[in-house]
């Protein structure tokens, strides 16, 4: 990868310059100063769209040098995409949009003094702050499942090293083994993704380990796209995938990493490979900044995405209470644009238009069989409500499904260019 | 799709776009906040809705699976969108998008995209 050096240098330059300036407050002069915490899908989109408005000074804080997209990571697990093809640097945002990238983590927010403190000691002042830290896991709800256990039974719900670990385990698994997926309770990041994962790993097994089985132990009694998945499982992978709803098992209660077993209320399952996807909550910085309510997520105004708990701080992406909007990359991107334009409108006193919020997810059932949905949303009574919803249907022709899979690949390329800049 | 209706929508968009420019021009705080000759952001309604298009359409064309929209003219965009609005086929995604836009919003977006294309810039 030729852009490695550029990436590293970009990160070092941002980090080094600001580290020297620490710990005094770096103040913007003249131009409105926006700080964005989190360079994932929501944060990168906000930064890019505000950066596009040349007249705003944007600083993006992100600890990782590049972002590995969760979307399409199930294709990687099935051996159908490389991880490098899912990896994006932030250098285009720095070079093409004049955004200052700081490779660090936010550790504290002072909403009154309007400043963010970074792990390295730097303090950044802001006129407006946007927080987009994604999800954190509720470790401890499943007995025995903590960060250390995740190194043996990966969640692979933040793409990167966790995905690589799970892929290695699937590759070295013996034919005839059982791959257990523990699917989380609502609300969680990307509702159809555990079942897409089952479908694509089944595709891999069908070719390389045909006697293997997949067992989904669900914390729920129904799931997103259920009819479409179950139809596909019987067509493509008959007898290979078993889904056990919570009402049958009482859901997963504990794991024993040494014994490689997963325990439900009444039964213990031995797993050749276990993928434990824990219950989720808003990214941790939200807790420290008083952005989170009793639900564990961040309440926001559905027009501006300003926190209803902390004025001057906006939150987008998986961390928010999104009403009817699912926690998806598409939703995060859509919210981020609405948020960026709302911030620009309020800074300039320009008219504010009602946001057009949208979500469309492509889900793979097999490499040439994908389905899609398309949902539009509007703010209503302080909540985000679905206006229209369309979804692919069971019984569509193979040609329609092939075309949808082809569209998914086109979407991926356009979407990542939209988020991380570039595409020219 | 009747030509007159397209023309009517496009002409409404022109009126709307002019109104927005006027409002932006009047905004004193914009001038205060964006000193030193830096251009104020384009946050017109057309720009905001067109940003939605960029979630799926490549900015400079090149998209094969999802067709590029960067070089389309105003009438072609309005015409295509009205066809998408009328039917779930060939694209349920575009059907949902088209249904979510009022005639005025659609016209403002088409105008914005066409203006950008004319100016030779990315949408
Ligand atoms: C297997 C899988 C498949 C998926 N498929 C799809 C799909 O097909 N379509 C779709 O639309 N969505 C999909 N998603 C969901 C999508 O990936 C997420 O919804 C999306 O990434 C959310 O964006 P975000 O900005 O909220 O969080 P993220 O993209 O996770 O970004 C959060 C960022 O914040 C940073 N951060 C956290 N804390 C701090 C801090 N204190 N300081 C600085 N930075 C911080 C993190 O390092 C991270 O980079 C999928 C998810 C999974 C797991």
Coordinates of C-alpha atoms and ligand atoms in Angstrom, one line a residue:
Chain A
X1 CA 0.0 0.0 0.0
X2 CA 1.7 3.1 -1.2
X3 CA -0.2 5.5 1.0
X4 CA 1.2 4.0 4.2
X5 CA 3.9 6.6 4.7
X6 CA 1.6 9.4 3.9
X7 CA -0.8 8.2 6.5
X8 CA 1.8 7.8 9.1
X9 CA 3.4 11.1 8.4
X10 CA 0.0 12.8 8.4
X11 CA -0.8 11.4 11.8
X12 CA 2.5 12.2 13.2
X13 CA 2.5 15.8 12.0
X14 CA -1.0 16.4 13.5
X15 CA -0.1 14.7 16.7
X16 CA 3.4 16.3 17.0
X17 CA 2.3 19.9 16.4
X18 CA -0.5 19.8 18.9
X19 CA 1.5 17.8 21.4
X20 CA 4.1 20.6 21.5
X21 CA 1.3 23.1 22.1
X22 CA 0.0 21.2 25.1
X23 CA -1.2 21.7 27.7
X24 CA -2.4 25.3 27.0
X25 CA -5.7 25.8 25.2
X26 CA -5.4 26.1 21.4
X27 CA -7.9 28.8 20.4
X28 CA -9.4 29.4 17.0
X29 CA -9.2 33.0 15.9
X30 CA -11.9 34.6 13.7
X31 CA -13.3 31.4 12.1
X32 CA -15.8 29.3 13.9
X33 CA -14.0 26.4 15.5
X34 CA -15.6 23.0 15.4
X35 CA -14.0 20.0 17.1
X36 CA -15.2 16.5 16.1
X37 CA -14.5 13.5 18.4
X38 CA -14.3 10.2 16.5
X39 CA -13.1 9.7 12.9
X40 CA -15.4 6.8 12.1
X41 CA -18.4 7.1 9.7
X42 CA -20.4 9.8 11.5
X43 CA -17.4 11.9 12.6
X44 CA -15.6 11.7 9.3
X45 CA -18.7 12.7 7.5
X46 CA -19.4 15.7 9.7
X47 CA -15.8 16.9 9.4
X48 CA -15.8 16.5 5.7
X49 CA -19.0 18.4 5.1
X50 CA -18.0 21.2 7.5
X51 CA -14.5 21.2 6.0
X52 CA -16.1 21.6 2.6
X53 CA -17.4 24.9 3.8
X54 CA -13.8 26.3 3.8
X55 CA -14.8 29.1 6.2
X56 CA -15.1 26.8 9.2
X57 CA -12.1 25.6 11.2
X58 CA -12.5 21.8 11.7
X59 CA -10.3 19.6 14.0
X60 CA -11.0 15.9 14.1
X61 CA -9.8 13.8 17.0
X62 CA -9.3 10.0 16.3
X63 CA -6.9 7.6 17.9
X64 CA -6.6 5.2 15.0
X65 CA -4.5 6.0 11.9
X66 CA -7.1 4.5 9.6
X67 CA -10.7 3.2 9.7
X68 CA -11.7 -0.4 8.8
X69 CA -15.3 -0.4 7.7
X70 CA -17.6 -2.8 9.6
X71 CA -19.8 -2.8 6.5
X72 CA -18.4 -5.4 4.1
X73 CA -16.4 -7.0 6.9
X74 CA -18.6 -10.1 6.8
X75 CA -17.4 -10.5 3.2
X76 CA -13.8 -10.4 4.6
X77 CA -14.7 -13.1 7.1
X78 CA -16.0 -15.3 4.2
X79 CA -12.7 -14.8 2.3
X80 CA -14.5 -12.6 -0.3
X81 CA -12.7 -9.3 0.3
X82 CA -9.3 -8.3 1.7
X83 CA -9.1 -6.2 4.9
X84 CA -6.9 -3.7 3.0
X85 CA -9.8 -3.1 0.6
X86 CA -11.9 -2.1 3.6
X87 CA -9.3 0.3 5.1
X88 CA -9.4 4.1 4.8
X89 CA -6.9 6.7 6.0
X90 CA -8.0 10.2 7.1
X91 CA -5.3 11.9 5.0
X92 CA -7.7 13.0 2.2
X93 CA -9.7 14.8 4.8
X94 CA -6.6 16.6 5.9
X95 CA -5.2 17.4 2.5
X96 CA -8.4 18.0 0.5
X97 CA -10.6 19.6 3.1
X98 CA -8.1 21.4 5.3
X99 CA -9.2 19.5 8.4
X100 CA -6.7 19.2 11.2
X101 CA -6.4 15.6 12.3
X102 CA -5.2 14.8 15.7
X103 CA -4.2 11.2 16.5
X104 CA -5.4 11.0 20.1
X105 CA -8.4 10.2 22.2
X106 CA -10.7 12.6 24.0
X107 CA -10.7 11.8 27.7
X108 CA -12.8 14.6 29.1
X109 CA -15.2 17.3 27.9
X110 CA -15.9 20.6 29.7
X111 CA -19.3 21.8 28.4
X112 CA -19.2 25.0 30.3
X113 CA -15.6 26.1 29.4
X114 CA -16.2 24.6 25.9
X115 CA -13.0 22.5 25.8
X116 CA -12.0 19.0 25.1
X117 CA -9.1 17.3 26.9
X118 CA -7.1 14.7 25.0
X119 CA -5.2 11.7 26.5
X120 CA -1.9 13.3 25.4
X121 CA -2.7 16.4 27.5
X122 CA -3.7 18.8 24.8
X123 CA -6.8 20.9 25.4
X124 CA -8.9 22.1 22.5
X125 CA -11.4 24.9 22.7
X126 CA -14.5 24.8 20.5
X127 CA -17.5 26.9 19.5
X128 CA -19.4 23.7 18.7
X129 CA -18.4 20.1 19.5
X130 CA -19.6 17.0 17.6
X131 CA -19.2 13.7 19.3
X132 CA -19.4 10.5 17.2
X133 CA -17.7 7.7 19.2
X134 CA -19.8 4.7 17.9
X135 CA -20.7 1.9 20.3
X136 CA -19.1 0.5 23.5
X137 CA -19.8 -3.0 24.8
X138 CA -21.6 -3.9 28.0
X139 CA -18.9 -6.3 29.1
X140 CA -20.1 -8.2 32.2
X141 CA -23.7 -8.8 31.1
X142 CA -22.5 -12.2 29.9
X143 CA -20.7 -13.8 32.7
X144 CA -17.0 -14.4 31.9
X145 CA -17.1 -12.2 28.8
X146 CA -14.8 -9.3 29.2
X147 CA -12.1 -7.6 27.0
X148 CA -9.6 -10.4 27.7
X149 CA -12.2 -13.1 26.8
X150 CA -12.9 -11.1 23.5
X151 CA -9.3 -12.0 22.5
X152 CA -10.3 -15.7 22.5
X153 CA -14.0 -15.4 21.6
X154 CA -14.0 -12.3 19.3
X155 CA -17.0 -10.0 18.9
X156 CA -15.6 -8.7 15.6
X157 CA -18.2 -5.9 16.0
X158 CA -15.6 -3.2 15.6
X159 CA -13.8 -4.1 12.4
X160 CA -10.0 -4.5 12.4
X161 CA -7.9 -6.8 14.6
X162 CA -11.1 -8.4 15.9
X163 CA -12.1 -9.4 12.4
X164 CA -8.7 -10.8 11.6
X165 CA -8.8 -12.9 14.7
X166 CA -12.2 -14.3 13.9
X167 CA -11.1 -15.0 10.3
X168 CA -8.0 -16.9 11.5
X169 CA -10.1 -19.0 13.8
X170 CA -12.6 -19.9 11.0
X171 CA -9.7 -20.8 8.7
X172 CA -8.1 -23.1 11.2
X173 CA -11.4 -24.7 12.3
X174 CA -11.7 -28.3 11.5
X175 CA -14.5 -29.4 9.1
X176 CA -17.5 -30.6 11.1
X177 CA -17.1 -28.0 13.9
X178 CA -19.8 -25.8 15.3
X179 CA -19.5 -22.0 14.8
X180 CA -21.6 -20.3 17.5
X181 CA -22.8 -16.7 17.0
X182 CA -24.3 -15.0 20.1
X183 CA -26.6 -12.3 18.7
X184 CA -27.2 -9.3 20.9
X185 CA -30.4 -7.7 22.3
X186 CA -31.8 -4.5 20.8
X187 CA -30.7 -1.8 20.2
X188 CA -27.4 -2.7 18.6
X189 CA -25.1 -1.7 15.7
X190 CA -26.5 -2.9 12.4
X191 CA -29.6 -5.1 13.1
X192 CA -29.2 -7.5 10.1
X193 CA -25.4 -8.0 10.4
X194 CA -25.3 -11.0 12.7
X195 CA -27.5 -12.9 10.2
X196 CA -25.5 -11.6 7.2
X197 CA -22.4 -12.9 9.1
X198 CA -24.1 -16.4 9.5
X199 CA -25.0 -16.4 5.7
X200 CA -21.5 -15.5 4.5
X201 CA -19.6 -17.8 6.9
X202 CA -22.0 -20.5 5.7
X203 CA -21.0 -19.7 2.1
X204 CA -17.3 -20.2 3.2
X205 CA -18.1 -23.5 5.0
X206 CA -20.2 -24.8 2.0
X207 CA -17.1 -24.6 -0.1
X208 CA -14.3 -25.4 2.4
X209 CA -15.8 -27.1 5.4
X210 CA -19.1 -28.6 4.3
X211 CA -19.8 -30.7 7.4
X212 CA -19.6 -27.7 9.7
X213 CA -22.7 -26.0 11.3
X214 CA -23.6 -22.6 12.4
X215 CA -25.6 -22.0 15.6
X216 CA -27.1 -18.6 16.3
X217 CA -28.0 -18.1 20.0
X218 CA -30.2 -15.1 19.9
X219 CA -31.0 -12.7 22.8
X220 CA -34.2 -11.8 20.7
X221 CA -37.2 -13.7 19.4
X222 CA -37.2 -12.1 16.0
X223 CA -34.7 -10.2 13.9
X224 CA -34.4 -7.8 11.1
X225 CA -35.0 -9.2 7.6
X226 CA -35.9 -12.6 9.1
X227 CA -38.0 -13.9 6.3
X228 CA -35.4 -13.0 3.7
X229 CA -32.6 -14.7 5.7
X230 CA -34.6 -17.8 6.4
X231 CA -35.6 -18.2 2.8
X232 CA -32.0 -17.8 1.7
X233 CA -30.6 -20.2 4.3
X234 CA -32.9 -22.9 3.0
X235 CA -32.0 -22.2 -0.6
X236 CA -28.3 -21.8 -0.3
X237 CA -27.3 -23.6 2.9
X238 CA -29.9 -26.3 3.7
X239 CA -29.4 -27.7 7.2
X240 CA -26.3 -25.7 8.0
X241 CA -27.6 -22.7 10.0
X242 CA -29.7 -23.1 13.1
X243 CA -31.3 -20.1 14.7
X244 CA -32.4 -20.4 18.4
X245 CA -34.5 -17.5 19.7
X246 CA -34.3 -16.4 23.3
X247 CA -37.7 -18.0 24.1
X248 CA -36.2 -21.5 23.5
X249 CA -32.8 -21.0 25.3
X250 CA -33.3 -18.1 27.7
X251 CA -30.4 -16.5 25.7
X252 CA -26.7 -16.7 26.5
X253 CA -25.8 -16.2 30.1
X254 CA -22.1 -17.1 30.4
X255 CA -19.0 -18.2 28.5
X256 CA -16.2 -20.5 29.5
X257 CA -13.3 -19.5 27.3
X258 CA -11.0 -22.3 28.6
X259 CA -13.6 -24.9 27.7
X260 CA -14.7 -23.0 24.6
X261 CA -18.3 -23.3 25.6
X262 CA -21.3 -21.0 25.7
X263 CA -23.9 -21.4 28.4
X264 CA -27.6 -20.5 28.1
X265 CA -30.3 -20.9 30.9
X266 CA -30.6 -24.6 30.4
X267 CA -27.8 -25.8 28.2
X268 CA -24.1 -25.7 27.4
X269 CA -22.9 -25.6 23.8
X270 CA -19.4 -26.5 22.8
X271 CA -18.1 -24.2 20.1
X272 CA -15.2 -24.8 17.7
X273 CA -15.3 -21.1 17.1
X274 CA -17.4 -18.6 19.2
X275 CA -18.4 -15.1 18.1
X276 CA -19.9 -13.3 21.1
X277 CA -21.6 -10.0 20.1
X278 CA -22.3 -8.4 23.5
X279 CA -25.1 -5.9 24.3
X280 CA -24.1 -2.3 23.4
X281 CA -24.2 1.2 24.7
X282 CA -23.0 4.6 23.5
X283 CA -19.2 5.2 23.1
X284 CA -17.6 5.8 26.5
X285 CA -16.7 9.5 26.1
X286 CA -20.5 10.1 26.1
X287 CA -20.7 9.0 29.7
X288 CA -17.9 11.3 30.9
X289 CA -19.5 14.3 29.2
X290 CA -23.0 13.8 30.6
X291 CA -24.4 13.1 27.2
X292 CA -26.1 9.8 28.1
X293 CA -29.4 9.2 29.7
X294 CA -30.7 6.1 31.7
X295 CA -31.0 4.1 28.4
X296 CA -27.3 4.2 27.9
X297 CA -27.5 6.2 24.7
X298 CA -27.5 9.9 23.9
X299 CA -30.7 11.9 23.4
X300 CA -30.6 14.5 20.7
X301 CA -32.7 17.0 18.9
X302 CA -33.8 15.2 15.7
X303 CA -33.3 18.3 13.5
X304 CA -29.9 19.6 14.7
X305 CA -28.5 16.5 16.5
X306 CA -27.7 18.8 19.4
X307 CA -27.7 17.0 22.7
X308 CA -30.8 17.6 24.7
X309 CA -28.6 17.3 27.8
X310 CA -25.6 19.5 26.9
X311 CA -26.2 22.5 24.7
X312 CA -23.4 23.3 22.2
X313 CA -22.6 19.6 21.8
X314 CA -23.9 17.6 18.9
X315 CA -24.0 13.8 18.7
X316 CA -24.3 11.6 15.6
X317 CA -24.1 8.0 14.6
X318 CA -24.5 4.8 16.7
X319 CA -24.3 6.6 20.0
X320 CA -27.6 8.5 19.7
X321 CA -31.2 7.5 20.5
X322 CA -32.1 7.4 16.9
X323 CA -35.8 6.8 17.2
X324 CA -36.8 4.7 14.2
X325 CA -33.4 5.1 12.6
X326 CA -31.3 1.9 12.8
X327 CA -27.7 2.1 14.0
X328 CA -26.0 1.9 10.6
X329 CA -23.2 3.6 8.7
X330 CA -25.8 5.0 6.3
X331 CA -27.8 6.5 9.2
X332 CA -24.6 7.9 10.7
X333 CA -23.7 9.5 7.4
X334 CA -27.2 10.9 6.9
X335 CA -27.4 12.3 10.5
X336 CA -23.9 13.8 10.1
X337 CA -24.8 15.7 7.0
X338 CA -28.0 17.1 8.7
X339 CA -25.9 18.0 11.7
X340 CA -23.2 19.7 9.6
X341 CA -25.7 21.8 7.7
X342 CA -27.6 22.7 11.0
X343 CA -24.3 23.9 12.6
X344 CA -23.5 25.9 9.5
X345 CA -27.0 27.4 9.4
X346 CA -26.9 28.4 13.0
X347 CA -23.4 29.9 12.7
X348 CA -24.5 32.0 9.7
X349 CA -28.1 32.7 10.8
X350 CA -29.2 31.2 7.5
X351 CA -32.6 29.4 7.2
X352 CA -32.7 25.9 8.6
X353 CA -34.4 23.3 6.3
X354 CA -36.0 20.2 7.7
X355 CA -33.5 17.4 7.3
X356 CA -33.9 14.5 4.8
X357 CA -32.9 11.5 6.8
X358 CA -32.3 8.3 5.0
X359 CA -31.1 4.7 5.4
X360 CA -30.4 2.1 2.8
X361 CA -28.5 -1.1 3.7
X362 CA -27.3 -3.8 1.3
X363 CA -27.2 -7.2 2.9
X364 CA -25.5 -10.2 1.4
X365 CA -27.1 -13.7 1.6
X366 CA -24.5 -15.1 -0.8
X367 CA -21.9 -13.5 -3.0
X368 CA -24.4 -12.9 -5.8
X369 CA -27.6 -12.7 -3.8
X370 CA -28.1 -9.5 -1.8
X371 CA -31.2 -7.7 -0.6
X372 CA -31.7 -4.0 0.2
X373 CA -34.0 -1.8 2.1
X374 CA -34.7 1.9 1.8
X375 CA -36.2 4.0 4.6
X376 CA -37.0 7.7 4.8
X377 CA -37.3 9.5 8.2
X378 CA -38.5 12.8 9.4
X379 CA -38.4 14.5 12.8
X380 CA -41.8 14.4 14.5
X381 CA -42.6 15.4 18.1
X382 CA -38.9 15.4 19.1
X383 CA -38.3 11.9 17.7
X384 CA -37.1 10.5 14.4
X385 CA -40.0 8.7 12.8
X386 CA -40.1 6.4 9.7
X387 CA -42.0 8.0 6.8
X388 CA -41.7 5.3 4.2
X389 CA -40.1 1.9 4.1
X390 CA -39.3 -0.5 1.3
X391 CA -37.5 -3.8 1.4
X392 CA -36.6 -6.5 -1.1
X393 CA -39.0 -9.4 -1.2
X394 CA -38.8 -13.2 -0.8
X395 CA -39.2 -14.8 -4.3
X396 CA -37.4 -12.1 -6.3
X397 CA -35.6 -13.5 -9.3
X398 CA -31.9 -14.5 -9.2
X399 CA -31.3 -11.7 -11.7
X400 CA -32.8 -9.0 -9.4
X401 CA -30.7 -10.3 -6.5
X402 CA -27.5 -10.4 -8.6
X403 CA -28.1 -6.8 -9.6
X404 CA -28.6 -5.8 -5.9
X405 CA -25.3 -7.4 -5.1
X406 CA -23.7 -5.5 -7.9
X407 CA -25.3 -2.2 -6.6
X408 CA -23.9 -3.0 -3.2
X409 CA -20.4 -2.9 -4.5
X410 CA -21.1 0.4 -6.3
X411 CA -22.6 1.8 -3.1
X412 CA -19.5 0.8 -1.1
X413 CA -17.2 2.7 -3.4
X414 CA -19.3 5.8 -3.6
X415 CA -20.2 5.8 0.1
X416 CA -16.6 5.5 1.4
X417 CA -15.6 8.3 -1.0
X418 CA -18.4 10.4 0.4
X419 CA -17.3 9.8 4.0
X420 CA -13.5 9.9 3.7
X421 CA -13.2 12.3 0.8
X422 CA -11.8 11.5 -2.6
X423 CA -13.5 9.6 -5.3
X424 CA -11.9 11.6 -8.0
Chain B
X1 CA -44.2 12.7 -18.0
X2 CA -45.6 15.8 -19.5
X3 CA -43.1 18.5 -20.7
X4 CA -45.2 21.3 -19.3
X5 CA -45.1 19.9 -15.9
X6 CA -41.3 19.5 -15.9
X7 CA -41.0 23.1 -17.2
X8 CA -43.3 24.3 -14.4
X9 CA -41.3 22.5 -11.7
X10 CA -38.0 23.8 -13.1
X11 CA -39.3 27.3 -13.2
X12 CA -40.6 27.0 -9.6
X13 CA -37.1 25.9 -8.7
X14 CA -35.5 28.9 -10.3
X15 CA -37.8 31.1 -8.2
X16 CA -36.9 29.2 -5.1
X17 CA -33.2 29.2 -5.7
X18 CA -33.3 33.0 -6.3
X19 CA -35.2 33.4 -3.0
X20 CA -32.6 31.4 -1.1
X21 CA -29.7 33.4 -2.7
X22 CA -31.5 36.6 -1.6
X23 CA -31.9 35.3 1.9
X24 CA -28.3 34.3 2.1
X25 CA -27.2 37.6 0.7
X26 CA -29.1 39.4 3.5
X27 CA -27.5 37.4 6.2
X28 CA -25.4 39.8 8.1
X29 CA -24.1 37.2 10.6
X30 CA -22.7 35.3 7.6
X31 CA -20.5 38.2 6.8
X32 CA -19.4 38.6 10.4
X33 CA -18.6 35.0 10.8
X34 CA -16.7 34.5 7.6
X35 CA -14.3 37.3 7.4
X36 CA -11.3 37.9 5.1
X37 CA -13.1 37.3 1.9
X38 CA -13.7 33.6 2.6
X39 CA -16.8 32.3 0.8
X40 CA -19.7 31.5 2.9
X41 CA -20.7 27.9 2.8
X42 CA -23.3 26.8 0.3
X43 CA -26.0 25.6 2.6
X44 CA -28.9 26.1 0.2
X45 CA -31.7 23.6 0.2
X46 CA -30.4 22.1 -3.1
X47 CA -26.9 21.7 -1.7
X48 CA -28.3 20.0 1.4
X49 CA -30.5 17.5 -0.5
X50 CA -27.8 16.9 -3.1
X51 CA -25.5 15.9 -0.3
X52 CA -27.8 12.9 0.2
X53 CA -27.2 11.8 -3.4
X54 CA -23.5 11.5 -2.7
X55 CA -24.1 8.7 -0.2
X56 CA -24.5 6.4 -3.2
X57 CA -23.5 8.2 -6.4
X58 CA -19.8 8.7 -7.1
X59 CA -18.9 12.4 -7.2
X60 CA -17.1 12.4 -10.5
X61 CA -18.9 9.6 -12.3
X62 CA -17.1 6.3 -12.7
X63 CA -19.9 4.5 -10.9
X64 CA -21.0 1.6 -13.1
X65 CA -23.4 -0.2 -10.8
X66 CA -25.0 3.0 -9.6
X67 CA -25.0 5.5 -12.4
X68 CA -23.2 8.8 -12.1
X69 CA -25.4 11.9 -11.9
X70 CA -22.7 14.6 -12.0
X71 CA -23.2 15.5 -15.6
X72 CA -27.0 15.3 -16.0
X73 CA -28.9 18.4 -16.8
X74 CA -31.8 19.8 -14.8
X75 CA -34.6 18.5 -16.9
X76 CA -33.1 15.0 -17.1
X77 CA -32.8 14.8 -13.3
X78 CA -36.4 16.0 -12.8
X79 CA -37.7 13.6 -15.4
X80 CA -35.8 10.6 -14.0
X81 CA -36.9 11.4 -10.4
X82 CA -40.5 11.7 -11.4
X83 CA -40.3 8.2 -13.0
X84 CA -38.7 6.8 -9.9
X85 CA -41.4 8.4 -7.8
X86 CA -44.1 6.6 -9.9
X87 CA -42.7 3.1 -9.5
X88 CA -40.8 0.8 -7.1
X89 CA -39.1 -0.7 -10.2
X90 CA -36.3 -0.4 -11.3
X91 CA -35.0 0.9 -7.9
X92 CA -36.7 0.7 -4.6
X93 CA -34.0 2.9 -3.1
X94 CA -34.6 5.7 -5.7
X95 CA -38.4 5.2 -5.3
X96 CA -38.0 6.0 -1.5
X97 CA -35.8 9.0 -2.2
X98 CA -38.1 10.4 -4.9
X99 CA -41.1 10.0 -2.7
X100 CA -39.4 11.9 0.1
X101 CA -38.9 15.0 -2.0
X102 CA -41.6 17.6 -2.6
X103 CA -41.8 19.1 -6.2
X104 CA -40.0 22.2 -4.9
X105 CA -37.3 20.2 -3.2
X106 CA -36.8 18.1 -6.2
X107 CA -36.5 21.1 -8.5
X108 CA -34.1 22.9 -6.1
X109 CA -31.9 19.8 -6.0
X110 CA -31.9 19.3 -9.8
X111 CA -31.0 23.0 -10.3
X112 CA -28.2 22.7 -7.8
X113 CA -26.7 19.6 -9.3
X114 CA -27.0 21.1 -12.8
X115 CA -25.4 24.3 -11.7
X116 CA -22.5 22.4 -10.2
X117 CA -22.1 20.4 -13.3
X118 CA -22.0 23.6 -15.4
X119 CA -19.5 25.1 -13.1
X120 CA -17.4 22.0 -13.7
X121 CA -17.3 21.2 -10.0
X122 CA -18.1 18.0 -8.1
X123 CA -21.6 17.7 -6.7
Ligands
LIG1 C1 -20.5 -6.7 10.8 C2 -21.1 -5.4 10.5 C3 -21.7 -5.1 9.3 C4 -22.3 -3.8 9.1 N1 -22.8 -3.6 7.8 C5 -23.4 -2.4 7.6 C6 -23.9 -2.1 6.3 O1 -23.9 -2.9 5.4 N2 -24.5 -0.9 6.1 C7 -24.5 0.1 7.1 O2 -25.0 1.2 6.8 N3 -23.9 -0.1 8.3 C8 -23.4 -1.3 8.6 N4 -22.8 -1.6 9.8 C9 -22.9 -0.5 10.9 C10 -21.8 0.6 10.8 O3 -20.6 0.1 10.7 C11 -21.9 1.5 12.0 O4 -23.3 1.8 12.2 C12 -21.2 2.8 11.8 O5 -19.8 2.5 11.8 C13 -21.5 3.8 12.9 O6 -20.7 5.0 12.7 P1 -20.2 5.8 14.0 O7 -19.5 7.0 13.5 O8 -21.3 6.0 14.9 O9 -19.2 4.8 14.7 P2 -17.8 4.3 14.1 O10 -17.8 4.2 12.7 O11 -17.5 3.1 14.9 O12 -16.8 5.4 14.6 C14 -16.5 5.7 15.9 C15 -15.1 6.3 16.0 O13 -14.9 7.0 17.2 C16 -13.6 6.8 17.6 N5 -13.6 7.1 19.1 C17 -14.3 6.5 20.1 N6 -14.1 7.0 21.3 C18 -13.2 8.1 21.0 C19 -12.6 9.1 21.9 N7 -12.8 9.1 23.2 N8 -11.8 10.0 21.3 C20 -11.6 10.0 19.9 N9 -12.2 9.1 19.1 C21 -13.0 8.1 19.6 C22 -13.3 5.3 17.3 O14 -12.0 5.0 17.3 C23 -14.0 5.2 15.9 O15 -13.1 5.5 14.9 C24 -22.2 -2.8 10.1 C25 -21.7 -3.1 11.3 C26 -21.1 -4.4 11.6 C27 -20.5 -4.7 12.9

